[in-house]
Coordinates of C-alpha atoms in Angstrom, one line a residue:
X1 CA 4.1 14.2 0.1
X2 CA 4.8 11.7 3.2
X3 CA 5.7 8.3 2.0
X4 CA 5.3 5.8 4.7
X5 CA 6.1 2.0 4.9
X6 CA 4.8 1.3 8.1
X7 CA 1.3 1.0 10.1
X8 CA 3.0 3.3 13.0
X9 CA 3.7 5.6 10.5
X10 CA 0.4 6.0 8.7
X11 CA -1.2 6.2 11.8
X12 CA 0.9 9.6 12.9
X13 CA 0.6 11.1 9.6
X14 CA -3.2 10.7 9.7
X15 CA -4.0 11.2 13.6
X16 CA -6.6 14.2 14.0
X17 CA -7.9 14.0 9.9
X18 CA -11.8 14.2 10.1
X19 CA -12.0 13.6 6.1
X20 CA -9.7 11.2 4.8
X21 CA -10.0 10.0 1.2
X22 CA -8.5 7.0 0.3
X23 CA -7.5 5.3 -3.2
X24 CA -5.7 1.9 -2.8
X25 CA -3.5 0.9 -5.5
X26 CA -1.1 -1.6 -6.9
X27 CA 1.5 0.7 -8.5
X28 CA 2.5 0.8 -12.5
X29 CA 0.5 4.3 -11.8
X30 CA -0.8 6.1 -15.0
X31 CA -3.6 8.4 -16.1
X32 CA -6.6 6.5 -14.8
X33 CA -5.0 6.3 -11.3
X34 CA -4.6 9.9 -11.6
X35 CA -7.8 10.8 -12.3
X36 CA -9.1 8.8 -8.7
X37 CA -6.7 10.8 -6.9
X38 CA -8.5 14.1 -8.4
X39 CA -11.9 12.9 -7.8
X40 CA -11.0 12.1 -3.9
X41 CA -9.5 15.8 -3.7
X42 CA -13.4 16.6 -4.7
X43 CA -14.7 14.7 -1.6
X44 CA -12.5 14.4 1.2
X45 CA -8.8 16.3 2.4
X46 CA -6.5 15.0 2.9
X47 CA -5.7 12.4 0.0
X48 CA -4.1 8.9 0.7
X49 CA -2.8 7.0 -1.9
X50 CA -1.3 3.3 -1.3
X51 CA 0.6 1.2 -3.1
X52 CA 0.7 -2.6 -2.4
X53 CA 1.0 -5.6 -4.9
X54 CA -1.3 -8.2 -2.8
X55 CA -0.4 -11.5 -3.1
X56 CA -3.7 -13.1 -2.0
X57 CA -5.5 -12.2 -4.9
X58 CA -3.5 -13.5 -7.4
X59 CA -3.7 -16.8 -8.1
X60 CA -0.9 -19.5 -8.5
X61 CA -0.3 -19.4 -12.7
X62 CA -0.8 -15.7 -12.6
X63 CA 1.5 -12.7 -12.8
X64 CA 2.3 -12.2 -9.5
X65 CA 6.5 -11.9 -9.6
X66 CA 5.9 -10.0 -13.1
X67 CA 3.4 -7.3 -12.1
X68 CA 4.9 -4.0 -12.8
X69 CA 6.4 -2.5 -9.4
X70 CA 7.4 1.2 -10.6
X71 CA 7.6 3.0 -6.7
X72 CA 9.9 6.2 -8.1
X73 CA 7.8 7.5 -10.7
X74 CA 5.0 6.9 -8.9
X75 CA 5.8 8.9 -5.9
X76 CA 6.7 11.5 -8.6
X77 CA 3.9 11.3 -10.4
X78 CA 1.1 11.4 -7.0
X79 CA 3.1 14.6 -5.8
X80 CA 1.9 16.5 -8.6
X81 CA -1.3 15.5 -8.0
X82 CA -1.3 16.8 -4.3
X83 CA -1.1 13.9 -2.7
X84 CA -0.8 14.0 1.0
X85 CA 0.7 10.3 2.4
X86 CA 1.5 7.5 0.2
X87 CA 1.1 4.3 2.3
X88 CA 3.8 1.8 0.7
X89 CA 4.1 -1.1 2.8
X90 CA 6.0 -4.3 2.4
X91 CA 4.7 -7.9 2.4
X92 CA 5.8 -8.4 6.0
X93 CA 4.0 -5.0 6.8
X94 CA 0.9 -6.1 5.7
X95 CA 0.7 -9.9 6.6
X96 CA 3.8 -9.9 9.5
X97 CA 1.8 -13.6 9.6
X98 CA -0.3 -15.7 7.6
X99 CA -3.6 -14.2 7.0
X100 CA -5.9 -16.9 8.1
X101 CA -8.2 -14.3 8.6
X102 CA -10.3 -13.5 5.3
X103 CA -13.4 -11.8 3.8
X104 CA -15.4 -14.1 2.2
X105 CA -18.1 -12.5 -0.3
X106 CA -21.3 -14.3 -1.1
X107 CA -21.1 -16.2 -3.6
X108 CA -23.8 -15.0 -6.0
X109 CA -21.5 -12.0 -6.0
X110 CA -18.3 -13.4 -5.9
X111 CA -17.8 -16.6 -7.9
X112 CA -19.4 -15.2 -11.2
X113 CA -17.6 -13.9 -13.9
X114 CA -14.3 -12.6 -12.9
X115 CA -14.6 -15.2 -9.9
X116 CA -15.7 -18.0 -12.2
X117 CA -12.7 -17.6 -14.1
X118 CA -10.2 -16.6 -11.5
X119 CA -11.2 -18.4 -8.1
X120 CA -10.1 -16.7 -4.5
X121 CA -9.4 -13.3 -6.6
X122 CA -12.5 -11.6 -4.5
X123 CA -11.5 -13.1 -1.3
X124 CA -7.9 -11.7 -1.8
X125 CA -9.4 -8.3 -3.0
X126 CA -12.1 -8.0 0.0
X127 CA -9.5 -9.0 2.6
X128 CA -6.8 -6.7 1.8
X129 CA -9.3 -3.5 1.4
X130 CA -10.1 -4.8 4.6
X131 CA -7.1 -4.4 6.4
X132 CA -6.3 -0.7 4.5
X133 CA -9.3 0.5 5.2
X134 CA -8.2 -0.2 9.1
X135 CA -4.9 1.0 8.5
X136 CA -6.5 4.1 7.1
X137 CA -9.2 4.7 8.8
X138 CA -10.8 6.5 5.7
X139 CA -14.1 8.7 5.5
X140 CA -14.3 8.3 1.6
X141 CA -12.4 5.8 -0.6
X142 CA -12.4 6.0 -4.7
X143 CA -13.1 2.7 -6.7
X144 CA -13.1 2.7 -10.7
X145 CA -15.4 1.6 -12.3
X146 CA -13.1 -0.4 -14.6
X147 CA -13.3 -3.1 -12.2
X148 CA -17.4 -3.0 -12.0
X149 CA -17.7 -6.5 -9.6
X150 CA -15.2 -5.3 -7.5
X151 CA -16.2 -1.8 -6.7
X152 CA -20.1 -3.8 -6.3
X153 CA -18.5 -6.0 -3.9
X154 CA -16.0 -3.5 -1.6
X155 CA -19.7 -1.7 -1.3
X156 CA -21.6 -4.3 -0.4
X157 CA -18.6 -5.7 2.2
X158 CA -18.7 -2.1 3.5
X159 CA -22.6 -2.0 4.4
X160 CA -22.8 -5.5 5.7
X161 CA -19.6 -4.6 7.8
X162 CA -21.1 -1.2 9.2
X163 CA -17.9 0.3 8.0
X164 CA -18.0 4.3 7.9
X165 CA -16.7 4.7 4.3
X166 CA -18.5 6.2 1.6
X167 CA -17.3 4.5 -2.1
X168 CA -17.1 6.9 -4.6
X169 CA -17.2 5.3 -8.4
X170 CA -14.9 6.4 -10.8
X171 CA -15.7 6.0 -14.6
X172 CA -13.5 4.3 -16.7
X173 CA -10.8 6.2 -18.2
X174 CA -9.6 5.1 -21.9
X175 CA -6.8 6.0 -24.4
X176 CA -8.1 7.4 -27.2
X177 CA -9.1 4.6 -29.5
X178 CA -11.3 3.2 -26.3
X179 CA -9.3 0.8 -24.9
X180 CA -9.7 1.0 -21.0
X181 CA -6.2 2.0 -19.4
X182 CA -4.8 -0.9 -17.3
X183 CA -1.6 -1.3 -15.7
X184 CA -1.7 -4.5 -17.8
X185 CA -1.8 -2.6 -21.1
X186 CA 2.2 -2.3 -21.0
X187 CA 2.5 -6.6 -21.6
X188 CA 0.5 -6.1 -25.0
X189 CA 3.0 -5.9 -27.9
X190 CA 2.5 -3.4 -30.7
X191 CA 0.4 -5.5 -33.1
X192 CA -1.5 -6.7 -29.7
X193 CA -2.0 -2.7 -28.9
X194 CA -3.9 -2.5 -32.0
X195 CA -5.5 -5.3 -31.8
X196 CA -7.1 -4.4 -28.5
X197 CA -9.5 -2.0 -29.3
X198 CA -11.6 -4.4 -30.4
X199 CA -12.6 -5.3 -26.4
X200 CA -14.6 -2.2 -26.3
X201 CA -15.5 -2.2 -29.7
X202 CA -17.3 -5.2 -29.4
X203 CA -19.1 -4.1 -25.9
X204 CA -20.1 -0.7 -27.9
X205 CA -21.9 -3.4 -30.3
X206 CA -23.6 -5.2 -27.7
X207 CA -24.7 -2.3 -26.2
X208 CA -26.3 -0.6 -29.3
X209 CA -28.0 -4.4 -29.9
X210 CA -29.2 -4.4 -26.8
X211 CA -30.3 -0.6 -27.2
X212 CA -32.2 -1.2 -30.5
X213 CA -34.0 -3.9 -28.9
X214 CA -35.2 -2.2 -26.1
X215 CA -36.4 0.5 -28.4
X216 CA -38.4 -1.7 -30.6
X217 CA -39.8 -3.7 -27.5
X218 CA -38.6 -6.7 -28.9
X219 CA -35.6 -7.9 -26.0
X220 CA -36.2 -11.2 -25.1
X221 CA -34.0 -13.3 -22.6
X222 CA -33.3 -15.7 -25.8
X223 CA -32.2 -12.4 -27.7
X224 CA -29.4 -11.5 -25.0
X225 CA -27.9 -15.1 -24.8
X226 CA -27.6 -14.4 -28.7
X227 CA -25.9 -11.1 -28.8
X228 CA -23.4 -12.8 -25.5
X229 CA -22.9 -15.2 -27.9
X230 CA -22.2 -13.4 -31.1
X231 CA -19.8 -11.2 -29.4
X232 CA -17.9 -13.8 -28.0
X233 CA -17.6 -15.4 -31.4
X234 CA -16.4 -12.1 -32.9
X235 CA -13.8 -12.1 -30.2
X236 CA -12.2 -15.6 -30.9
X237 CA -12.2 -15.5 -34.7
X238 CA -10.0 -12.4 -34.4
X239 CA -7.6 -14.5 -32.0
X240 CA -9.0 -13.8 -28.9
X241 CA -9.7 -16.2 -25.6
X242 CA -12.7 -14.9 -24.2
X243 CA -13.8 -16.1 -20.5
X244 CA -17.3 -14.5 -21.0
X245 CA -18.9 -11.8 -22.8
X246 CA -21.8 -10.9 -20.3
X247 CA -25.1 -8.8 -20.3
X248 CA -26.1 -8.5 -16.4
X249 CA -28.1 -6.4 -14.3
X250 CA -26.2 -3.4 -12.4
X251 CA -27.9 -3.8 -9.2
X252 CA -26.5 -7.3 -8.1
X253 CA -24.9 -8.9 -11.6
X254 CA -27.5 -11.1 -11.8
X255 CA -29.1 -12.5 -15.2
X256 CA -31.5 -9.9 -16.1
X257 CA -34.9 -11.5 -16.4
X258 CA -37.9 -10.0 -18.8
X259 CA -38.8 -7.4 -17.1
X260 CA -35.1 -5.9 -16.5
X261 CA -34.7 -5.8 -20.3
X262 CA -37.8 -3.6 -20.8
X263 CA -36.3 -0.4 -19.0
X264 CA -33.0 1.5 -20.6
X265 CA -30.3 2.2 -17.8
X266 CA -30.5 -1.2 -15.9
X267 CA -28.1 -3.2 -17.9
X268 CA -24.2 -3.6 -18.2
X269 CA -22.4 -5.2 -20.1
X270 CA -19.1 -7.1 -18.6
X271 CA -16.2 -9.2 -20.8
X272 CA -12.6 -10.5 -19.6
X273 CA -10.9 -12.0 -22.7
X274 CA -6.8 -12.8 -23.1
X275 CA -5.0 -11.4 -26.1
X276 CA -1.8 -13.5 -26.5
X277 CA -0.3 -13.5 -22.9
X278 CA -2.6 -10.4 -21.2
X279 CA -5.4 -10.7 -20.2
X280 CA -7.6 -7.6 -20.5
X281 CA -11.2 -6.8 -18.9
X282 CA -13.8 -4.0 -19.9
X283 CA -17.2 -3.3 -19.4
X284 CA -20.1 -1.2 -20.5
X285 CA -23.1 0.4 -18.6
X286 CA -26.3 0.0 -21.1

């Protein structure tokens, strides 16, 4: 595997590729990561994996200067995946000025839920998948589905951009009790790791709710602000601080009206909620 720090670099490594797949990271690699890299060996040769903490989208109280950098095992751990160039730039690589510059999604899209609760984050996300995607030049690039408003937005930002890059959606990879692996995961203490199932246990619960509902035609709008609420509550007793527990509409995140509720396979269900000091987000497709 190539690991490259520069533009110049990447640019030779990659010069004559006619299927490039893509999957921009932030490092702290671990099974989930893996698994992208696998899925973009299934649809494109040769794979590109980067690595780049971006500043822009985190915001000033969060964990910028703490975020896990772990380079050397995870160069080792993308060469046994097959890896071909690992694009590993610095700060003054990637922004060698300020970046006045940004991508802006609408904000419909971009200032609910994860953008309600953390504002810019989408701006900083959309700007610097930007500027990889023209370092990379990429033919297919791998998104989890883990971060479901993100991977809706870097689609959308690549249509209304004309840019030629197919987004493949990963699913969600999980540890064994259902938790959703995160690089984040490693702040939770032990008594917090146990703890932490109950994110996805309580989106399993929605889900059935919501489910059971639909089955006995009786989902109303009032019904889903219920079960958002309930959820929420079961969260909080247990020492949780939930941002929102959220029952939206795949296509566009929108507030499902009547109608959407009436058909199975048209709902998810979203959450973000902080357990001591991490803050942890999940989701579930209905």
């Amino acid at each position: 595997m190539k690991v490259v720090h520069t533009i110049q670099e990447l640019r030779a490594q990659l010069r004559g590729q006619l299927r490039t797949a893509f999957v921009p990271t932030m490092g702290n690699l671990h099974e989930g990561h893996l698994s992208l890299m696998r899925l973009a060996a299934d649809h494109g040769d040769p794979v590109v994996a980067s690595i780049f903490v971006n500043r822009l989208q985190f915001g000033p109280n969060e964990d910028f200067d703490r975020y896990p950098r772990t380079l050397e095992d995870d160069i080792s751990k993308l060469e046994k995946e097959g890896v071909y160039v690992l694009f590993a730039p610095d700060e003054r690589e990637m922004y060698p000025v300020p970046q006045e510059y940004r991508v802006s999604p609408p904000q419909d899209l971009g200032d609910i839920l994860e953008g309600e609760f953390r504002p810019g984050f989408f701006i900083g996300v959309a700007t610097v998948v930007m500027k990889l995607f023209q370092c990379v030049q990429p033919q297919v690039s791998v998104f989890g589905k883990k971060d479901y408003q993100q991977l809706m937005i870097i689609r959308r930002m690549c249509g209304q951009f004309s840019i030629p890059t197919e987004i493949i959606p990963a699913e969600t990879i999980r540890e064994p009790d259902g938790l959703a692996m995160s690089s984040r995961n490693r702040y939770l203490s032990p008594e917090e790791r146990q703890e932490s199932v109950w994110l996805s246990r309580t989106l399993h619960e929605v889900a059935k709710r919501i489910r059971d509902g639909q089955a006995s035609c009786s989902l109303s709008v009032d019904d889903v602000a219920d079960i958002e609420s309930a959820a929420l509550q079961v969260l909080n007793q247990r020492g949780w601080k939930t941002d929102y527990v959220a029952v939206r509409r795949r296509t566009d995140l929108k507030l499902p009206a009547a109608q959407d509720l009436q058909s199975p396979g048209e709902l998810v269900v979203l959450a973000a909620s902080k357990l001591g000091a991490t803050r942890l987000i999940d989701n579930l497709e209905i």
